[in-house]
Amino acid sequence: MNDLKSHAIVKTHELALKGKNRPWFMRKLSDNLRTATKGAGVEKIWKGQLMVGLTLADEECWPEVKSRLKEVFGVAKFYKAYELPQDLDGLKARIPEFLEGRSFKSFRITTNRADKRFPMNSGQVNRDLGAFVQQLTGAEVSLKYPDLSIYVDIQTSGFLIYFEEVRAHGGLPVGVSGKVAVMLSGGIDSPVAAWQMMKRGCQAMYVHFHSYPLVDRTSMEKAVDLVEHLTRHQYESNLFMAPLGEIQKKIILTCPPSYRIVLYRRFMVRITEVLARRNRAKAIITGESCGQVASQTLENIAVVDACAGMPILRPLIGANKEEIVDMAQNIGTFETSILPDQDCCSLFVPKHPETKADLDTVLRLEEILSVDEMVAEAVENTERRHFTSPEVAEPAR
Ligand code: ATP
Ligand code: MG
């Protein structure tokens, strides 16, 4: 089939439901597909009915294009398609070649006539081609559970024929839901939370807190690796490295040990919020799950939320640790997340953290601190790192 032009045909599911926003969503998806496949041998990107086509320079490009497309959110499934002239007899002549090496007892033909000038409608093509394949192979037609699905798309440029689907993550194209600020530790949970929000169409900016030079840089290095990995879903990321050490020192001087963690958290959220607003992010994301550790009780969550002026979303709130670990393994962040590090949260951690923090107590403790200045100073000393993916890509618009 080397003589035929080949394409990747990308299909979405949810996008179809979005009514008036659909053209914009499809445009965003095409833009993302263009960036994701840069340097992988895609000649042209074109839009069809509820699908996007990527014309391949040659068939050799397919494995690389395939592995890139799998990571593009908004793609539900995709196919490798061959293009033939708009001629049914010509298609039939090539069918034995297409079916070589495939064993199936039942099949179905699914035709879509995008070019309404084609003289046969999709039902007629299904029946005509179905009878031909049945005669050729002896296989039965099964509309419900076919062993093999044969898709024929009638485009103005010609027929597209394709078979097995490759499943992708679905979701929404990154960018259509706006921006979020992910609080990214070097741990297992927060990268998974980031992934889930990107899957729902959010562009993530990342904020990592460190206590360097009170501890080493290992957690920062892990955050860099994680953002590098996660950027392949959104092509461009910013990672803000915010210093927490000075704040922690002030907290341990004035506050009871049991309240340290909840106070650290409130400072983290305040700093994240300032950075989020500056970068037009509309919500803060964490990797917390209900009851997982002492600081993640409903009481403590409420006390942390009370200092925030924007929503704090916790996509993993109902997930078990094993479920999160499974997801981290599938996403590819697990190996980095479990590397040993010196995280800022492990610094000056009390033996018995408060599990039911009381807001009045917290507010009284914060009165002794110059909260606004501490936040401003940390923001001032925050460093930004910029990431792009794939390496060849220009920064996304
Ligand atoms: P994770 O696996 O994401 O580190 P965790 O189970 O270790 O989560 P905590 O340490 O209580 O839980 O952290 C809860 C959430 O707070 C994290 O998921 C993350 O969103 C945020 N967080 C914790 N430490 C940091 C940090 N150093 N920098 C940025 N955010 C952090
Ligand atoms: Mg952690």
Short mmCIF file of C-alpha atoms and ligand atoms in Angstrom, two decimals:
data_model
loop_
_atom_site.label_atom_id
_atom_site.label_comp_id
_atom_site.label_asym_id
_atom_site.label_seq_id
_atom_site.Cartn_x
_atom_site.Cartn_y
_atom_site.Cartn_z
CA MET A 1 0.00 0.00 0.00
CA ASN A 2 3.08 2.16 -0.24
CA ASP A 3 1.76 3.82 -3.36
CA LEU A 4 -1.28 5.22 -1.51
CA LYS A 5 -1.37 8.46 0.41
CA SER A 6 -1.99 7.80 4.09
CA HIS A 7 -3.60 9.88 6.79
CA ALA A 8 -4.28 9.71 10.49
CA ILE A 9 -7.99 10.20 11.07
CA VAL A 10 -8.73 11.61 14.51
CA LYS A 11 -12.17 11.36 16.11
CA THR A 12 -13.53 13.09 19.18
CA HIS A 13 -16.54 12.25 21.27
CA GLU A 14 -17.43 15.02 23.65
CA LEU A 15 -16.71 17.78 21.21
CA ALA A 16 -19.73 16.78 19.24
CA LEU A 17 -21.91 17.79 22.17
CA LYS A 18 -20.67 21.29 22.59
CA GLY A 19 -23.03 23.10 20.23
CA LYS A 20 -22.00 26.65 19.49
CA ASN A 21 -18.50 26.19 20.84
CA ARG A 22 -17.79 23.35 18.47
CA PRO A 23 -15.91 25.23 15.74
CA TRP A 24 -13.67 26.79 18.35
CA PHE A 25 -13.02 23.44 20.02
CA MET A 26 -12.19 21.83 16.71
CA ARG A 27 -9.82 24.67 15.88
CA LYS A 28 -8.08 24.28 19.24
CA LEU A 29 -7.82 20.55 18.68
CA SER A 30 -6.30 21.08 15.22
CA ASP A 31 -3.81 23.59 16.65
CA ASN A 32 -2.82 21.14 19.36
CA LEU A 33 -2.50 18.30 16.86
CA ARG A 34 -0.27 20.49 14.72
CA THR A 35 2.02 21.28 17.64
CA ALA A 36 2.01 17.72 18.98
CA THR A 37 3.09 16.26 15.64
CA LYS A 38 5.75 18.81 14.79
CA GLY A 39 8.74 17.14 13.19
CA ALA A 40 6.92 13.81 12.96
CA GLY A 41 6.18 13.91 9.23
CA VAL A 42 2.68 15.39 9.01
CA GLU A 43 2.23 17.30 5.75
CA LYS A 44 -1.15 18.81 6.24
CA ILE A 45 -3.95 19.01 8.79
CA TRP A 46 -7.52 19.24 7.57
CA LYS A 47 -10.97 19.24 9.14
CA GLY A 48 -13.79 16.90 8.23
CA GLN A 49 -17.17 16.21 9.82
CA LEU A 50 -16.42 15.65 13.52
CA MET A 51 -12.93 14.56 12.63
CA VAL A 52 -9.54 15.93 11.89
CA GLY A 53 -7.27 14.41 9.27
CA LEU A 54 -3.50 14.51 9.31
CA THR A 55 -1.90 13.77 5.97
CA LEU A 56 1.30 11.78 6.44
CA ALA A 57 4.39 12.41 4.35
CA ASP A 58 4.70 8.63 4.03
CA GLU A 59 3.67 5.49 5.87
CA GLU A 60 6.94 5.33 7.81
CA CYS A 61 5.78 8.33 9.84
CA TRP A 62 2.89 6.39 11.32
CA PRO A 63 4.53 4.89 14.45
CA GLU A 64 5.79 8.28 15.62
CA VAL A 65 2.55 10.08 14.75
CA LYS A 66 0.63 7.34 16.53
CA SER A 67 2.59 7.68 19.75
CA ARG A 68 2.18 11.48 19.72
CA LEU A 69 -1.56 11.40 18.97
CA LYS A 70 -2.21 9.10 21.92
CA GLU A 71 -1.24 11.91 24.27
CA VAL A 72 -3.39 14.65 22.74
CA PHE A 73 -6.42 15.34 24.89
CA GLY A 74 -9.66 15.67 22.98
CA VAL A 75 -8.69 12.71 20.78
CA ALA A 76 -11.00 9.80 21.59
CA LYS A 77 -9.67 7.43 18.95
CA PHE A 78 -7.83 7.52 15.68
CA TYR A 79 -7.08 5.39 12.65
CA LYS A 80 -4.55 5.00 9.94
CA ALA A 81 -6.39 5.61 6.67
CA TYR A 82 -5.48 5.10 3.04
CA GLU A 83 -6.64 7.47 0.33
CA LEU A 84 -7.91 6.15 -3.01
CA PRO A 85 -9.60 7.81 -5.97
CA GLN A 86 -13.38 8.24 -5.65
CA ASP A 87 -14.15 5.06 -7.53
CA LEU A 88 -15.88 2.06 -6.00
CA ASP A 89 -14.52 -0.48 -8.48
CA GLY A 90 -11.02 0.79 -7.91
CA LEU A 91 -11.54 0.36 -4.16
CA LYS A 92 -12.84 -3.19 -4.62
CA ALA A 93 -9.77 -4.04 -6.67
CA ARG A 94 -7.57 -3.15 -3.69
CA ILE A 95 -9.71 -4.84 -1.02
CA PRO A 96 -7.83 -8.20 -1.13
CA GLU A 97 -4.63 -6.31 -0.40
CA PHE A 98 -6.21 -4.46 2.54
CA LEU A 99 -7.62 -7.64 4.03
CA GLU A 100 -4.43 -9.68 3.69
CA GLY A 101 -3.28 -10.97 7.04
CA ARG A 102 -6.57 -10.15 8.80
CA SER A 103 -8.63 -13.06 10.02
CA PHE A 104 -12.28 -12.40 10.79
CA LYS A 105 -15.54 -14.28 10.73
CA SER A 106 -17.75 -11.22 10.74
CA PHE A 107 -17.42 -7.65 9.58
CA ARG A 108 -19.32 -4.44 9.04
CA ILE A 109 -18.87 -1.61 6.60
CA THR A 110 -19.49 1.89 7.92
CA THR A 111 -19.66 4.49 5.20
CA ASN A 112 -19.77 8.21 5.71
CA ARG A 113 -20.57 10.33 2.70
CA ALA A 114 -19.06 13.74 3.36
CA ASP A 115 -19.11 14.54 -0.37
CA LYS A 116 -22.83 14.59 -1.11
CA ARG A 117 -22.13 14.73 -4.85
CA PHE A 118 -21.11 11.09 -4.79
CA PRO A 119 -23.97 9.28 -6.58
CA MET A 120 -24.53 6.47 -4.04
CA ASN A 121 -25.61 7.20 -0.49
CA SER A 122 -23.86 5.62 2.47
CA GLY A 123 -26.41 2.78 2.82
CA GLN A 124 -25.94 1.82 -0.81
CA VAL A 125 -22.17 1.79 -0.48
CA ASN A 126 -22.44 -0.33 2.69
CA ARG A 127 -24.59 -2.90 0.92
CA ASP A 128 -22.60 -2.96 -2.29
CA LEU A 129 -19.22 -3.23 -0.65
CA GLY A 130 -20.59 -5.57 2.04
CA ALA A 131 -21.78 -8.03 -0.59
CA PHE A 132 -18.40 -7.84 -2.27
CA VAL A 133 -16.43 -8.53 0.94
CA GLN A 134 -18.83 -11.32 1.90
CA GLN A 135 -18.34 -13.02 -1.45
CA LEU A 136 -14.59 -12.56 -1.31
CA THR A 137 -14.05 -13.85 2.23
CA GLY A 138 -17.12 -15.86 3.21
CA ALA A 139 -17.37 -13.79 6.40
CA GLU A 140 -20.76 -12.71 7.72
CA VAL A 141 -22.05 -9.21 8.14
CA SER A 142 -22.56 -8.35 11.77
CA LEU A 143 -23.65 -4.83 12.56
CA LYS A 144 -23.45 -5.19 16.34
CA TYR A 145 -20.30 -7.16 17.16
CA PRO A 146 -18.17 -7.45 14.04
CA ASP A 147 -14.66 -8.95 14.27
CA LEU A 148 -13.57 -6.35 11.75
CA SER A 149 -14.91 -2.87 11.07
CA ILE A 150 -14.22 -1.37 7.69
CA TYR A 151 -14.72 2.36 7.46
CA VAL A 152 -15.16 4.16 4.17
CA ASP A 153 -15.19 7.91 4.16
CA ILE A 154 -16.22 9.60 0.94
CA GLN A 155 -14.38 12.89 0.79
CA THR A 156 -14.22 15.23 -2.19
CA SER A 157 -10.55 14.38 -2.52
CA GLY A 158 -11.26 10.65 -2.70
CA PHE A 159 -12.14 7.63 -0.58
CA LEU A 160 -10.54 7.04 2.76
CA ILE A 161 -10.51 3.47 3.99
CA TYR A 162 -9.51 2.44 7.49
CA PHE A 163 -9.79 -0.39 9.99
CA GLU A 164 -8.54 -0.78 13.58
CA GLU A 165 -9.02 2.07 15.95
CA VAL A 166 -6.33 3.25 18.33
CA ARG A 167 -7.82 4.45 21.58
CA ALA A 168 -6.68 7.67 23.19
CA HIS A 169 -7.69 9.45 26.39
CA GLY A 170 -10.59 11.52 25.07
CA GLY A 171 -11.39 14.56 27.16
CA LEU A 172 -11.14 18.11 25.83
CA PRO A 173 -8.35 19.87 23.94
CA VAL A 174 -5.96 21.61 26.32
CA GLY A 175 -6.75 25.30 26.35
CA VAL A 176 -10.53 25.26 25.90
CA SER A 177 -11.25 25.29 29.63
CA GLY A 178 -8.86 28.09 30.61
CA LYS A 179 -5.84 28.02 32.85
CA VAL A 180 -5.27 26.49 36.31
CA ALA A 181 -2.41 26.74 38.80
CA VAL A 182 -1.30 23.29 39.94
CA MET A 183 0.47 23.01 43.28
CA LEU A 184 3.05 20.45 42.27
CA SER A 185 5.08 18.63 44.90
CA GLY A 186 7.55 15.97 43.87
CA GLY A 187 5.08 13.34 45.08
CA ILE A 188 2.75 10.88 43.39
CA ASP A 189 -0.56 12.67 43.63
CA SER A 190 -0.21 16.19 42.30
CA PRO A 191 1.15 15.21 38.84
CA VAL A 192 -1.89 12.94 38.47
CA ALA A 193 -4.18 15.80 39.47
CA ALA A 194 -2.48 18.00 36.86
CA TRP A 195 -2.96 15.33 34.20
CA GLN A 196 -6.65 15.06 34.98
CA MET A 197 -7.20 18.80 34.70
CA MET A 198 -5.30 18.94 31.40
CA LYS A 199 -7.55 16.12 30.22
CA ARG A 200 -10.52 18.37 30.96
CA GLY A 201 -9.11 21.05 28.69
CA CYS A 202 -7.19 23.13 31.26
CA GLN A 203 -3.79 24.61 30.55
CA ALA A 204 -1.73 24.01 33.69
CA MET A 205 0.84 26.34 35.19
CA TYR A 206 2.86 24.75 37.96
CA VAL A 207 3.93 26.04 41.36
CA HIS A 208 6.49 24.11 43.37
CA PHE A 209 7.49 25.11 46.90
CA HIS A 210 10.96 24.36 48.15
CA SER A 211 12.96 25.02 51.27
CA TYR A 212 16.33 25.35 49.58
CA PRO A 213 18.93 25.99 51.03
CA LEU A 214 17.55 24.49 54.26
CA VAL A 215 17.24 21.23 52.34
CA ASP A 216 18.82 20.09 49.08
CA ARG A 217 17.40 20.63 45.61
CA THR A 218 16.04 17.11 45.05
CA SER A 219 12.37 18.07 45.18
CA MET A 220 13.02 20.90 42.70
CA GLU A 221 14.76 18.52 40.33
CA LYS A 222 11.81 16.14 40.55
CA ALA A 223 9.38 18.98 39.85
CA VAL A 224 11.41 19.89 36.76
CA ASP A 225 11.34 16.29 35.52
CA LEU A 226 7.62 16.00 36.17
CA VAL A 227 6.77 19.23 34.36
CA GLU A 228 8.99 18.21 31.48
CA HIS A 229 7.01 14.97 31.23
CA LEU A 230 3.59 16.58 31.62
CA THR A 231 4.34 19.28 29.05
CA ARG A 232 3.92 16.80 26.22
CA HIS A 233 0.17 17.13 26.78
CA GLN A 234 0.09 20.91 26.56
CA TYR A 235 3.27 21.80 24.60
CA GLU A 236 4.22 24.75 26.75
CA SER A 237 4.43 25.07 30.55
CA ASN A 238 5.69 27.45 33.15
CA LEU A 239 7.01 26.13 36.45
CA PHE A 240 7.25 28.61 39.31
CA MET A 241 9.70 27.65 42.05
CA ALA A 242 8.65 29.45 45.20
CA PRO A 243 10.78 29.56 48.36
CA LEU A 244 9.00 28.51 51.56
CA GLY A 245 11.99 28.15 53.93
CA GLU A 246 11.90 31.67 55.40
CA ILE A 247 8.18 31.42 55.97
CA GLN A 248 8.59 28.06 57.66
CA LYS A 249 11.26 29.46 59.95
CA LYS A 250 8.93 32.23 61.06
CA ILE A 251 6.07 29.81 61.61
CA ILE A 252 8.08 27.48 63.83
CA LEU A 253 9.23 30.39 65.96
CA THR A 254 5.74 31.61 66.79
CA CYS A 255 3.25 28.79 66.34
CA PRO A 256 2.58 25.48 68.10
CA PRO A 257 4.07 22.49 66.22
CA SER A 258 0.70 20.84 65.63
CA TYR A 259 -0.46 23.84 63.54
CA ARG A 260 2.62 24.09 61.33
CA ILE A 261 1.36 22.08 58.40
CA VAL A 262 -1.95 23.83 58.08
CA LEU A 263 -0.15 27.17 58.26
CA TYR A 264 2.41 26.12 55.62
CA ARG A 265 -0.50 25.15 53.43
CA ARG A 266 -2.29 28.48 53.81
CA PHE A 267 0.88 30.28 52.80
CA MET A 268 1.35 27.98 49.83
CA VAL A 269 -2.20 28.71 48.70
CA ARG A 270 -1.82 32.47 49.10
CA ILE A 271 1.42 32.52 47.11
CA THR A 272 -0.07 30.25 44.46
CA GLU A 273 -3.07 32.55 44.19
CA VAL A 274 -0.91 35.62 43.56
CA LEU A 275 1.02 33.76 40.85
CA ALA A 276 -2.23 32.40 39.42
CA ARG A 277 -3.81 35.84 39.12
CA ARG A 278 -0.72 37.26 37.48
CA ASN A 279 -0.89 34.52 34.90
CA ARG A 280 -4.67 34.57 34.44
CA ALA A 281 -5.28 31.17 36.02
CA LYS A 282 -8.75 30.78 37.47
CA ALA A 283 -8.41 27.94 39.98
CA ILE A 284 -5.85 26.20 42.16
CA ILE A 285 -5.36 22.44 41.87
CA THR A 286 -3.94 20.09 44.49
CA GLY A 287 -3.41 16.34 44.67
CA GLU A 288 -5.19 15.92 47.98
CA SER A 289 -7.49 13.01 48.68
CA CYS A 290 -9.90 12.86 51.58
CA GLY A 291 -8.35 11.45 54.73
CA GLN A 292 -5.13 10.30 53.06
CA VAL A 293 -2.89 12.01 55.60
CA ALA A 294 -3.44 14.12 58.70
CA SER A 295 -3.49 17.38 56.78
CA GLN A 296 -6.17 16.16 54.40
CA THR A 297 -9.13 16.00 56.74
CA LEU A 298 -12.29 17.92 55.91
CA GLU A 299 -11.62 20.26 58.84
CA ASN A 300 -8.14 21.14 57.61
CA ILE A 301 -9.28 21.45 54.04
CA ALA A 302 -11.90 23.95 55.19
CA VAL A 303 -9.30 25.99 57.07
CA VAL A 304 -7.04 26.08 54.00
CA ASP A 305 -9.91 26.98 51.68
CA ALA A 306 -10.83 29.88 53.94
CA CYS A 307 -7.72 31.82 52.90
CA ALA A 308 -8.27 31.40 49.17
CA GLY A 309 -9.95 33.91 46.90
CA MET A 310 -10.39 31.46 44.04
CA PRO A 311 -11.62 27.86 43.85
CA ILE A 312 -9.27 25.15 45.05
CA LEU A 313 -10.08 22.01 43.07
CA ARG A 314 -8.96 18.57 44.18
CA PRO A 315 -9.60 16.11 41.35
CA LEU A 316 -8.33 13.16 43.44
CA ILE A 317 -10.46 13.84 46.49
CA GLY A 318 -12.37 10.57 46.13
CA ALA A 319 -9.52 8.35 44.91
CA ASN A 320 -7.72 5.63 46.87
CA LYS A 321 -3.94 5.62 46.97
CA GLU A 322 -3.77 2.44 44.84
CA GLU A 323 -5.94 4.04 42.21
CA ILE A 324 -3.71 7.10 42.13
CA VAL A 325 -0.59 4.91 41.88
CA ASP A 326 -2.14 3.06 38.92
CA MET A 327 -2.88 6.33 37.20
CA ALA A 328 0.63 7.66 37.90
CA GLN A 329 2.07 4.51 36.33
CA ASN A 330 -0.06 4.91 33.23
CA ILE A 331 0.75 8.58 32.93
CA GLY A 332 4.44 7.82 33.33
CA THR A 333 5.14 10.02 36.36
CA PHE A 334 5.35 7.31 39.00
CA GLU A 335 9.05 6.49 38.60
CA THR A 336 10.05 10.11 39.13
CA SER A 337 7.57 10.64 41.95
CA ILE A 338 8.97 7.82 44.09
CA LEU A 339 12.58 9.00 43.92
CA PRO A 340 13.74 10.05 47.38
CA ASP A 341 13.70 13.79 47.99
CA GLN A 342 13.82 16.44 50.66
CA ASP A 343 10.45 18.09 50.33
CA CYS A 344 9.65 21.35 52.08
CA CYS A 345 6.75 19.65 53.83
CA SER A 346 9.12 17.23 55.52
CA LEU A 347 10.88 20.15 57.17
CA PHE A 348 9.99 20.87 60.80
CA VAL A 349 7.07 18.46 60.64
CA PRO A 350 5.53 17.81 64.04
CA LYS A 351 5.00 14.28 65.39
CA HIS A 352 1.32 14.94 65.88
CA PRO A 353 -0.11 17.35 63.36
CA GLU A 354 -3.53 18.79 64.11
CA THR A 355 -6.21 16.87 62.24
CA LYS A 356 -9.03 19.21 63.21
CA ALA A 357 -7.56 22.66 62.84
CA ASP A 358 -9.71 25.46 64.14
CA LEU A 359 -10.01 28.56 61.98
CA ASP A 360 -10.13 31.04 64.88
CA THR A 361 -6.92 29.59 66.28
CA VAL A 362 -5.28 29.79 62.86
CA LEU A 363 -6.35 33.41 62.41
CA ARG A 364 -4.99 34.32 65.86
CA LEU A 365 -1.67 32.67 65.05
CA GLU A 366 -1.43 34.50 61.74
CA GLU A 367 -2.02 37.84 63.48
CA ILE A 368 1.46 37.55 64.96
CA LEU A 369 2.93 37.06 61.49
CA SER A 370 3.18 39.71 58.81
CA VAL A 371 1.37 37.54 56.33
CA ASP A 372 1.17 39.96 53.41
CA GLU A 373 4.87 40.81 53.51
CA MET A 374 5.86 37.17 53.82
CA VAL A 375 3.73 36.29 50.81
CA ALA A 376 5.06 39.24 48.80
CA GLU A 377 8.64 38.32 49.59
CA ALA A 378 8.17 34.72 48.53
CA VAL A 379 6.49 35.83 45.29
CA GLU A 380 9.35 38.27 44.69
CA ASN A 381 11.90 35.46 45.07
CA THR A 382 10.03 32.97 42.91
CA GLU A 383 11.86 31.71 39.85
CA ARG A 384 10.19 30.77 36.63
CA ARG A 385 11.20 28.04 34.23
CA HIS A 386 9.74 27.61 30.80
CA PHE A 387 9.24 24.28 29.04
CA THR A 388 8.21 23.36 25.52
CA SER A 389 7.34 20.06 23.90
CA PRO A 390 8.05 18.48 21.51
CA GLU A 391 11.60 19.79 21.51
CA VAL A 392 11.31 21.07 17.95
CA ALA A 393 8.13 23.03 18.66
CA GLU A 394 8.00 26.78 18.75
CA PRO A 395 6.31 28.16 21.88
CA ALA A 396 2.54 27.75 21.58
CA ARG A 397 0.59 30.87 20.76
P1 ATP B 1 1.64 14.52 46.64
O1 ATP B 1 1.80 13.08 46.33
O2 ATP B 1 1.01 15.30 45.51
O3 ATP B 1 2.89 15.14 47.17
P2 ATP B 1 0.76 13.98 49.27
O4 ATP B 1 -0.11 12.81 49.40
O5 ATP B 1 2.20 13.85 49.59
O6 ATP B 1 0.57 14.58 47.81
P3 ATP B 1 0.67 16.34 50.89
O7 ATP B 1 2.13 16.34 51.07
O8 ATP B 1 -0.23 16.52 52.06
O9 ATP B 1 0.10 15.08 50.18
O10 ATP B 1 0.34 17.46 49.85
C1 ATP B 1 -0.99 17.69 49.44
C2 ATP B 1 -0.99 18.57 48.22
O11 ATP B 1 -0.38 19.83 48.52
C3 ATP B 1 -0.14 18.00 47.10
O12 ATP B 1 -0.87 17.08 46.32
C4 ATP B 1 0.22 19.24 46.33
O13 ATP B 1 -0.85 19.65 45.49
C5 ATP B 1 0.40 20.26 47.44
N1 ATP B 1 1.82 20.30 47.85
C6 ATP B 1 2.43 19.61 48.82
N2 ATP B 1 3.74 19.90 48.86
C7 ATP B 1 3.98 20.78 47.88
C8 ATP B 1 5.14 21.46 47.39
N3 ATP B 1 6.33 21.27 47.91
N4 ATP B 1 4.99 22.30 46.35
C9 ATP B 1 3.77 22.50 45.78
N5 ATP B 1 2.68 21.90 46.20
C10 ATP B 1 2.76 21.04 47.23
MG MG B 2 3.74 15.05 49.07
#
